[in-house]
Structure formats: C-alpha cells, structure tokens
N, CA, C and O atoms as a printed pandas DataFrame, in Angstrom:
     atom_number atom_name residue_name chain_id  residue_number  x_coord  y_coord  z_coord
0              1         N          UNK        A               1  144.846  129.465  131.140
1              2        CA          UNK        A               1  145.867  130.441  130.368
2              3         C          UNK        A               1  147.231  130.270  130.696
3              4         O          UNK        A               1  147.614  130.553  131.831
4              5         N          UNK        A               2  147.896  129.903  129.967
5              6        CA          UNK        A               2  149.852  130.030  130.150
6              7         C          UNK        A               2  150.507  131.339  130.154
7              8         O          UNK        A               2  150.256  132.244  129.359
8              9         N          UNK        A               3  151.112  131.366  130.822
9             10        CA          UNK        A               3  151.958  132.737  131.065
10            11         C          UNK        A               3  153.549  132.356  130.909
11            12         O          UNK        A               3  154.190  131.588  131.627
12            13         N          UNK        A               4  154.135  133.309  129.467
13            14        CA          UNK        A               4  155.571  132.802  129.772
14            15         C          UNK        A               4  156.308  134.043  129.984
15            16         O          UNK        A               4  156.182  135.039  129.272
16            17         N          UNK        A               5  157.199  133.927  131.143
17            18        CA          UNK        A               5  157.476  135.214  131.572
18            19         C          UNK        A               5  159.344  135.256  131.636
19            20         O          UNK        A               5  159.942  134.260  132.045
20            21         N          UNK        A               6  160.000  136.334  131.249
21            22        CA          UNK        A               6  161.411  136.327  131.241
22            23         C          UNK        A               6  161.621  137.629  132.607
23            24         O          UNK        A               6  161.004  138.660  132.872
24            25         N          UNK        A               7  162.824  136.919  133.236
25            26        CA          UNK        A               7  163.402  137.918  134.308
26            27         C          UNK        A               7  164.687  138.091  134.027
27            28         O          UNK        A               7  165.316  137.162  133.522
28            29         N          UNK        A               8  165.395  139.508  134.352
29            30        CA          UNK        A               8  166.761  139.460  133.832
30            31         C          UNK        A               8  167.374  140.065  135.263
31            32         O          UNK        A               8  166.769  141.003  135.783
32            33         N          UNK        A               9  168.465  139.580  135.843
33            34        CA          UNK        A               9  169.263  139.727  136.716
34            35         C          UNK        A               9  170.839  140.201  136.320
35            36         O          UNK        A               9  171.447  139.373  135.643
36            37         N          UNK        A              10  171.454  141.246  136.611
37            38        CA          UNK        A              10  172.741  141.491  136.429
38            39         C          UNK        A              10  173.767  141.216  137.412
39            40         O          UNK        A              10  173.700  141.746  138.521
40            41         N          UNK        A              11  174.515  140.595  137.166
41            42        CA          UNK        A              11  175.834  140.238  137.878
42            43         C          UNK        A              11  176.892  140.908  137.627
43            44         O          UNK        A              11  176.842  141.692  136.679
44            45         N          UNK        A              12  178.016  140.799  138.327
45            46        CA          UNK        A              12  179.358  141.873  138.119
46            47         C          UNK        A              12  179.970  141.079  136.808
47            48         O          UNK        A              12  180.399  141.788  135.898
48            49         N          UNK        A              13  180.033  139.673  136.665
49            50        CA          UNK        A              13  180.781  139.199  135.507
50            51         C          UNK        A              13  179.739  138.311  134.714
51            52         O          UNK        A              13  180.105  137.416  133.953
52            53         N          UNK        A              14  178.966  138.493  134.851
53            54        CA          UNK        A              14  177.915  137.750  134.035
54            55         C          UNK        A              14  176.127  138.487  134.138
55            56         O          UNK        A              14  175.745  139.397  134.872
56            57         N          UNK        A              15  175.475  137.834  133.304
57            58        CA          UNK        A              15  174.247  138.297  133.224
58            59         C          UNK        A              15  173.237  137.068  133.460
59            60         O          UNK        A              15  173.341  136.101  132.705
60            61         N          UNK        A              16  172.239  137.064  134.499
61            62        CA          UNK        A              16  171.163  135.954  134.401
62            63         C          UNK        A              16  169.881  136.440  134.026
63            64         O          UNK        A              16  169.259  137.394  134.493
64            65         N          UNK        A              17  169.527  135.529  132.980
65            66        CA          UNK        A              17  168.074  135.435  132.414
66            67         C          UNK        A              17  167.223  134.494  132.806
67            68         O          UNK        A              17  167.493  133.353  132.431
68            69         N          UNK        A              18  166.158  134.665  133.532
69            70        CA          UNK        A              18  165.343  133.426  134.290
70            71         C          UNK        A              18  164.291  133.482  133.407
71            72         O          UNK        A              18  163.693  134.529  133.158
72            73         N          UNK        A              19  164.046  132.476  132.948
73            74        CA          UNK        A              19  162.769  132.177  132.166
74            75         C          UNK        A              19  161.779  131.239  133.034
75            76         O          UNK        A              19  162.225  130.204  133.529
76            77         N          UNK        A              20  160.278  131.657  133.231
77            78        CA          UNK        A              20  159.682  131.006  133.549
78            79         C          UNK        A              20  158.508  130.623  132.834
79            80         O          UNK        A              20  157.822  131.541  132.383
80            81         N          UNK        A              21  158.057  129.167  132.599
81            82        CA          UNK        A              21  157.239  129.020  131.913
82            83         C          UNK        A              21  156.430  127.650  132.151
83            84         O          UNK        A              21  157.174  126.681  131.997
84            85         N          UNK        A              22  155.235  127.338  132.452
85            86        CA          UNK        A              22  154.515  126.699  133.191
86            87         C          UNK        A              22  154.844  126.195  134.558
87            88         O          UNK        A              22  154.900  124.983  134.770
88            89         N          UNK        A              23  155.070  127.106  135.520
89            90        CA          UNK        A              23  156.292  126.803  136.633
90            91         C          UNK        A              23  157.307  126.297  136.986
91            92         O          UNK        A              23  157.739  126.046  138.111
92            93         N          UNK        A              24  157.818  126.094  135.713
93            94        CA          UNK        A              24  159.539  125.664  135.660
94            95         C          UNK        A              24  160.205  126.732  135.276
95            96         O          UNK        A              24  159.990  127.367  134.243
96            97         N          UNK        A              25  161.172  126.997  136.234
97            98        CA          UNK        A              25  162.093  128.439  136.224
98            99         C          UNK        A              25  163.697  127.370  135.418
99           100         O          UNK        A              25  164.226  126.353  135.867
100          101         N          UNK        A              26  164.001  128.092  134.274
101          102        CA          UNK        A              26  165.208  127.955  133.568
102          103         C          UNK        A              26  166.035  129.100  133.647
103          104         O          UNK        A              26  165.657  130.231  133.340
104          105         N          UNK        A              27  167.394  128.749  134.143
105          106        CA          UNK        A              27  168.051  130.139  134.177
106          107         C          UNK        A              27  169.219  129.701  132.819
107          108         O          UNK        A              27  169.702  128.611  132.515
108          109         N          UNK        A              28  169.424  131.374  132.083
109          110        CA          UNK        A              28  170.520  131.136  130.855
110          111         C          UNK        A              28  171.220  132.438  131.493
111          112         O          UNK        A              28  170.688  133.479  131.878
112          113         N          UNK        A              29  172.862  131.979  131.487
113          114        CA          UNK        A              29  173.953  132.929  131.965
114          115         C          UNK        A              29  174.554  133.497  130.568
115          116         O          UNK        A              29  174.842  132.638  129.734
116          117         N          UNK        A              30  174.744  134.678  130.272
117          118        CA          UNK        A              30  175.390  135.326  129.241
118          119         C          UNK        A              30  176.382  136.188  129.843
119          120         O          UNK        A              30  176.255  136.635  130.984
120          121         N          UNK        A              31  177.596  136.483  128.914
121          122        CA          UNK        A              31  178.384  137.330  129.694
122          123         C          UNK        A              31  178.720  138.671  128.705
123          124         O          UNK        A              31  179.634  139.493  128.783
124          125         N          UNK        A              32  177.729  138.560  127.858
125          126        CA          UNK        A              32  177.353  140.019  127.288
126          127         C          UNK        A              32  176.143  140.339  127.430
127          128         O          UNK        A              32  175.279  139.469  127.319
128          129         N          UNK        A              33  175.833  141.572  127.687
129          130        CA          UNK        A              33  174.420  142.173  127.734
130          131         C          UNK        A              33  174.068  142.463  126.763
131          132         O          UNK        A              33  174.760  143.340  126.246
132          133         N          UNK        A              34  172.971  142.014  126.003
133          134        CA          UNK        A              34  172.224  142.483  125.011
134          135         C          UNK        A              34  171.428  144.018  124.927
135          136         O          UNK        A              34  170.464  144.242  125.659
136          137         N          UNK        A              35  171.835  144.831  124.153
137          138        CA          UNK        A              35  171.356  146.186  124.141
138          139         C          UNK        A              35  169.758  145.619  123.899
139          140         O          UNK        A              35  168.857  145.972  124.660
140          141         N          UNK        A              36  169.591  144.974  123.093
141          142        CA          UNK        A              36  168.135  144.715  122.544
142          143         C          UNK        A              36  167.905  143.250  122.764
143          144         O          UNK        A              36  168.767  142.373  122.693
144          145         N          UNK        A              37  166.789  143.114  123.007
145          146        CA          UNK        A              37  166.438  141.381  123.402
146          147         C          UNK        A              37  164.923  141.337  122.136
147          148         O          UNK        A              37  163.925  142.056  122.099
148          149         N          UNK        A              38  165.227  140.500  121.489
149          150        CA          UNK        A              38  164.086  140.305  120.434
150          151         C          UNK        A              38  163.137  139.098  121.033
151          152         O          UNK        A              38  163.525  138.225  121.809
152          153         N          UNK        A              39  161.713  139.254  120.461
153          154        CA          UNK        A              39  160.656  137.663  120.911
154          155         C          UNK        A              39  160.132  137.742  119.840
155          156         O          UNK        A              39  159.644  138.756  119.341
156          157         N          UNK        A              40  160.196  136.492  119.309
157          158        CA          UNK        A              40  159.592  135.986  118.125
158          159         C          UNK        A              40  158.637  135.072  118.393
159          160         O          UNK        A              40  159.079  134.054  118.926
160          161         N          UNK        A              41  157.409  135.098  118.189
161          162        CA          UNK        A              41  156.286  134.161  118.149
162          163         C          UNK        A              41  156.091  133.346  116.940
163          164         O          UNK        A              41  155.667  133.923  115.939
164          165         N          UNK        A              42  156.344  132.073  116.890
165          166        CA          UNK        A              42  156.036  131.431  115.566
166          167         C          UNK        A              42  154.817  130.576  116.216
167          168         O          UNK        A              42  154.999  129.647  117.003
168          169         N          UNK        A              43  153.661  130.988  115.810
169          170        CA          UNK        A              43  152.515  130.623  116.428
170          171         C          UNK        A              43  152.161  129.176  116.332
171          172         O          UNK        A              43  151.943  128.334  117.203
172          173         N          UNK        A              44  152.165  129.093  114.263
173          174        CA          UNK        A              44  152.054  127.649  113.771
174          175         C          UNK        A              44  153.118  126.590  114.297
175          176         O          UNK        A              44  152.910  125.429  114.650
176          177         N          UNK        A              45  154.557  127.446  114.246
177          178        CA          UNK        A              45  155.578  126.459  114.432
178          179         C          UNK        A              45  155.618  125.790  116.039
179          180         O          UNK        A              45  156.311  124.806  116.298
180          181         N          UNK        A              46  154.696  126.544  117.141
181          182        CA          UNK        A              46  154.862  126.223  118.447
182          183         C          UNK        A              46  156.042  126.679  119.141
183          184         O          UNK        A              46  156.472  126.007  120.079
184          185         N          UNK        A              47  156.670  127.849  118.752
185          186        CA          UNK        A              47  157.865  128.195  119.422
186          187         C          UNK        A              47  157.807  129.650  119.770
187          188         O          UNK        A              47  157.348  130.462  118.967
188          189         N          UNK        A              48  158.240  129.986  120.893
189          190        CA          UNK        A              48  158.273  131.588  121.648
190          191         C          UNK        A              48  160.046  131.610  121.594
191          192         O          UNK        A              48  160.776  130.886  122.271
192          193         N          UNK        A              49  160.304  132.219  121.008
193          194        CA          UNK        A              49  161.880  132.599  120.726
194          195         C          UNK        A              49  162.179  134.127  121.798
195          196         O          UNK        A              49  161.429  135.102  121.785
196          197         N          UNK        A              50  163.202  134.028  122.499
197          198        CA          UNK        A              50  163.936  135.229  123.010
198          199         C          UNK        A              50  165.349  135.263  122.604
199          200         O          UNK        A              50  166.117  134.330  122.834
200          201         N          UNK        A              51  165.766  136.599  121.854
201          202        CA          UNK        A              51  167.160  136.263  121.456
202          203         C          UNK        A              51  167.760  137.632  121.801
203          204         O          UNK        A              51  167.015  138.568  122.091
204          205         N          UNK        A              52  169.148  137.772  121.775
205          206        CA          UNK        A              52  169.748  138.813  121.409
206          207         C          UNK        A              52  169.744  139.623  119.783
207          208         O          UNK        A              52  170.294  139.218  118.759
208          209         N          UNK        A              53  168.956  140.833  119.971
209          210        CA          UNK        A              53  168.853  141.297  118.913
210          211         C          UNK        A              53  169.920  141.485  117.670
211          212         O          UNK        A              53  169.615  141.212  116.509
212          213         N          UNK        A              54  171.112  141.949  118.034
213          214        CA          UNK        A              54  172.079  142.414  117.529
214          215         C          UNK        A              54  172.937  141.418  116.909
215          216         O          UNK        A              54  173.471  141.579  115.811
216          217         N          UNK        A              55  173.084  140.141  117.809
217          218        CA          UNK        A              55  174.013  139.252  117.290
218          219         C          UNK        A              55  173.005  137.911  116.764
219          220         O          UNK        A              55  173.620  136.963  116.277
220          221         N          UNK        A              56  171.708  137.821  116.835
221          222        CA          UNK        A              56  170.991  137.095  116.548
222          223         C          UNK        A              56  171.211  135.448  117.237
223          224         O          UNK        A              56  171.207  134.368  116.645
224          225         N          UNK        A              57  171.396  135.744  118.680
225          226        CA          UNK        A              57  171.776  134.461  119.302
226          227         C          UNK        A              57  170.642  134.196  120.128
227          228         O          UNK        A              57  170.287  134.935  121.045
228          229         N          UNK        A              58  170.115  133.208  119.819
229          230        CA          UNK        A              58  169.080  132.549  120.878
230          231         C          UNK        A              58  169.593  132.471  122.224
231          232         O          UNK        A              58  170.673  131.976  122.547
232          233         N          UNK        A              59  168.338  133.240  123.335
233          234        CA          UNK        A              59  168.944  133.140  124.584
234          235         C          UNK        A              59  167.872  131.968  125.230
235          236         O          UNK        A              59  168.123  131.549  126.359
236          237         N          UNK        A              60  166.899  131.545  124.637
237          238        CA          UNK        A              60  165.915  130.708  125.269
238          239         C          UNK        A              60  164.931  130.651  124.084
239          240         O          UNK        A              60  164.841  131.479  123.178
240          241         N          UNK        A              61  163.994  129.186  124.303
241          242        CA          UNK        A              61  163.230  129.051  123.380
242          243         C          UNK        A              61  161.999  128.093  124.225
243          244         O          UNK        A              61  162.253  127.168  124.996
244          245         N          UNK        A              62  160.950  128.472  123.938
245          246        CA          UNK        A              62  159.912  127.960  124.644
246          247         C          UNK        A              62  158.928  127.135  123.412
247          248         O          UNK        A              62  158.385  127.800  122.530
248          249         N          UNK        A              63  158.814  125.953  123.464
249          250        CA          UNK        A              63  158.052  125.206  122.855
250          251         C          UNK        A              63  156.734  124.702  123.428
251          252         O          UNK        A              63  156.680  123.995  124.435
252          253         N          UNK        A              64  155.621  125.125  122.696
253          254        CA          UNK        A              64  154.270  125.223  123.089
254          255         C          UNK        A              64  153.503  124.819  121.793
255          256         O          UNK        A              64  153.872  125.094  120.651
256          257         N          UNK        A              65  152.457  124.172  122.112
257          258        CA          UNK        A              65  151.038  124.083  121.096
258          259         C          UNK        A              65  149.975  125.405  121.427
259          260         O          UNK        A              65  149.210  125.472  122.390
260          261         N          UNK        A              66  150.149  126.383  120.393
261          262        CA          UNK        A              66  149.165  127.125  120.698
262          263         C          UNK        A              66  147.977  127.355  120.379
263          264         O          UNK        A              66  147.901  127.739  119.211
264          265         N          UNK        A              67  146.970  127.289  120.923
265          266        CA          UNK        A              67  145.392  127.060  120.688
266          267         C          UNK        A              67  144.676  128.153  120.507
267          268         O          UNK        A              67  143.788  128.325  119.671
268          269         N          UNK        A              68  145.187  129.098  121.528
269          270        CA          UNK        A              68  143.968  130.167  121.717
270          271         C          UNK        A              68  145.053  131.607  121.313
271          272         O          UNK        A              68  146.244  131.450  121.047
272          273         N          UNK        A              69  144.478  132.758  121.332
273          274        CA          UNK        A              69  144.991  133.836  121.048
274          275         C          UNK        A              69  146.301  134.272  122.032
275          276         O          UNK        A              69  146.260  134.050  123.242
276          277         N          UNK        A              70  147.378  134.867  121.434
277          278        CA          UNK        A              70  148.506  135.043  122.423
278          279         C          UNK        A              70  148.485  136.809  122.848
279          280         O          UNK        A              70  148.402  137.710  122.012
280          281         N          UNK        A              71  148.552  136.942  123.881
281          282        CA          UNK        A              71  148.685  138.474  124.173
282          283         C          UNK        A              71  149.836  138.917  124.769
283          284         O          UNK        A              71  150.123  138.518  125.898
284          285         N          UNK        A              72  150.462  139.601  124.238
285          286        CA          UNK        A              72  151.762  139.977  124.928
286          287         C          UNK        A              72  151.837  141.145  126.064
287          288         O          UNK        A              72  151.165  142.161  125.890
288          289         N          UNK        A              73  152.370  141.054  126.825
289          290        CA          UNK        A              73  152.323  142.026  128.265
290          291         C          UNK        A              73  153.643  142.368  128.540
291          292         O          UNK        A              73  154.411  141.415  128.672
292          293         N          UNK        A              74  154.196  143.724  128.686
293          294        CA          UNK        A              74  155.460  143.662  129.322
294          295         C          UNK        A              74  155.258  144.657  130.329
295          296         O          UNK        A              74  154.288  145.414  130.367
296          297         N          UNK        A              75  156.350  144.626  131.268
297          298        CA          UNK        A              75  156.207  145.421  132.403
298          299         C          UNK        A              75  157.918  145.555  133.027
299          300         O          UNK        A              75  158.804  144.750  132.738
300          301         N          UNK        A              76  158.074  146.641  133.837
301          302        CA          UNK        A              76  159.385  146.876  134.543
302          303         C          UNK        A              76  159.154  146.624  135.728
303          304         O          UNK        A              76  158.040  146.850  136.201
304          305         N          UNK        A              77  160.203  146.076  136.492
305          306        CA          UNK        A              77  160.208  145.882  137.956
306          307         C          UNK        A              77  160.574  147.058  138.526
307          308         O          UNK        A              77  159.926  147.346  139.532
308          309         N          UNK        A              78  161.381  147.793  138.204
309          310        CA          UNK        A              78  161.773  148.946  138.564
310          311         C          UNK        A              78  161.336  150.569  137.602
311          312         O          UNK        A              78  160.816  150.497  136.488
312          313         N          UNK        A              79  161.544  151.439  138.033
313          314        CA          UNK        A              79  161.536  152.622  137.142
314          315         C          UNK        A              79  162.490  152.630  136.099
315          316         O          UNK        A              79  163.670  152.406  136.369
316          317         N          UNK        A              80  162.083  152.886  134.802
317          318        CA          UNK        A              80  162.999  152.882  133.792
318          319         C          UNK        A              80  162.160  153.104  132.478
319          320         O          UNK        A              80  161.117  153.757  132.496
320          321         N          UNK        A              81  162.707  152.483  131.249
321          322        CA          UNK        A              81  162.227  153.228  129.757
322          323         C          UNK        A              81  162.163  151.689  129.203
323          324         O          UNK        A              81  163.098  150.916  129.414
324          325         N          UNK        A              82  161.166  151.358  128.586
325          326        CA          UNK        A              82  160.971  150.363  127.800
326          327         C          UNK        A              82  160.226  150.662  126.298
327          328         O          UNK        A              82  159.049  150.978  126.124
328          329         N          UNK        A              83  161.131  150.493  125.413
329          330        CA          UNK        A              83  160.727  150.575  123.946
330          331         C          UNK        A              83  160.326  149.635  123.210
331          332         O          UNK        A              83  161.204  148.947  122.691
332          333         N          UNK        A              84  158.922  149.311  122.936
333          334        CA          UNK        A              84  158.889  148.189  121.873
334          335         C          UNK        A              84  158.986  148.856  120.479
335          336         O          UNK        A              84  158.635  149.984  120.131
336          337         N          UNK        A              85  159.637  147.710  119.680
337          338        CA          UNK        A              85  159.548  148.075  118.054
338          339         C          UNK        A              85  158.821  146.521  117.493
339          340         O          UNK        A              85  159.084  145.388  117.895
340          341         N          UNK        A              86  158.116  146.828  116.736
341          342        CA          UNK        A              86  157.408  145.513  116.069
342          343         C          UNK        A              86  157.866  145.595  114.376
343          344         O          UNK        A              86  157.820  146.525  113.571
344          345         N          UNK        A              87  158.245  144.411  114.277
345          346        CA          UNK        A              87  158.712  144.266  112.661
346          347         C          UNK        A              87  157.755  142.886  112.166
347          348         O          UNK        A              87  157.102  142.194  112.947
348          349         N          UNK        A              88  157.843  142.697  110.806
349          350        CA          UNK        A              88  157.031  141.601  110.347
350          351         C          UNK        A              88  158.073  140.835  109.620
351          352         O          UNK        A              88  157.735  139.674  109.387
352          353         N          UNK        A              89  159.207  141.165  109.216
353          354        CA          UNK        A              89  160.431  140.223  108.570
354          355         C          UNK        A              89  160.881  139.633  109.733
355          356         O          UNK        A              89  160.910  140.157  110.846
356          357         N          UNK        A              90  161.448  137.832  109.241
357          358        CA          UNK        A              90  161.788  137.150  110.082
358          359         C          UNK        A              90  163.247  137.633  110.070
359          360         O          UNK        A              90  163.732  138.197  109.089
360          361         N          UNK        A              91  164.046  137.342  111.408
361          362        CA          UNK        A              91  165.384  137.622  111.497
362          363         C          UNK        A              91  166.197  136.175  110.612
363          364         O          UNK        A              91  165.886  134.993  110.759
364          365         N          UNK        A              92  167.193  136.683  109.779
365          366        CA          UNK        A              92  167.876  135.638  109.047
366          367         C          UNK        A              92  168.210  134.298  109.735
367          368         O          UNK        A              92  168.006  133.207  109.203
368          369         N          UNK        A              93  168.749  134.475  110.977
369          370        CA          UNK        A              93  169.077  133.187  111.828
370          371         C          UNK        A              93  167.840  132.270  112.172
371          372         O          UNK        A              93  167.934  131.079  112.471
372          373         N          UNK        A              94  166.320  133.205  112.063
373          374        CA          UNK        A              94  165.340  132.052  112.660
374          375         C          UNK        A              94  165.118  131.398  111.412
375          376         O          UNK        A              94  164.751  130.224  111.455
376          377         N          UNK        A              95  165.317  132.090  110.043
377          378        CA          UNK        A              95  164.687  131.404  108.850
378          379         C          UNK        A              95  165.620  130.129  108.600
379          380         O          UNK        A              95  165.237  129.334  107.742
380          381         N          UNK        A              96  166.805  129.871  109.277
381          382        CA          UNK        A              96  167.528  128.879  109.153
382          383         C          UNK        A              96  167.646  127.822  110.072
383          384         O          UNK        A              96  168.479  126.937  109.876
384          385         N          UNK        A              97  166.669  127.811  111.369
385          386        CA          UNK        A              97  166.633  127.286  112.398
386          387         C          UNK        A              97  165.355  126.022  112.441
387          388         O          UNK        A              97  165.175  125.360  113.464
C-alpha cells in the first residue's frame, strides 16, 4: 500500500508545503497561504492533485497508476479544526489540464 502525505510548515515570509510520496520528500514554497486546500483524485488518469481551492492553482501533483481502492485519511498534528467538504464536479482549471 502506498501512502501520499502532505505536511504544512508556516514561515514568516512564505509557507512550505512538504509532500511525501513513496519515500521521496518534495518541498513547495508559496507566498500566499490558501484558506482552503483542495484534493482531487483522478483515479483513471493516475493523478492526485493538491491545489489552492480559491485560486485554482495546483500546489503539487502526484502521478501514480492506481490499481487498488483509494482510502483517504486526514489528521491534524496539533489541536485545531478540520472541515471536509466533498463535491462531485471538477474545478474548471482541472478540466483544461
């Protein structure tokens, strides 16, 4: 079973998102903290996208040939609130990528 993980580390002038996929760590720096992060699984297309949900900007894409069931899991490292929203329609920016 493969695990796809994202971590978020705030810094004073930018934000670091750390993505872990098959043991490889990739860092993505952004200057604007997204209020909402979207996650889109394109199972048949073999993509898992993390994106700024307000602006439609892709933060990171994992390419993987999915062959088994995908089971999402979410956790907070510190006390806080996590709100999950599910939608069935694709965001516009994904339809053209």
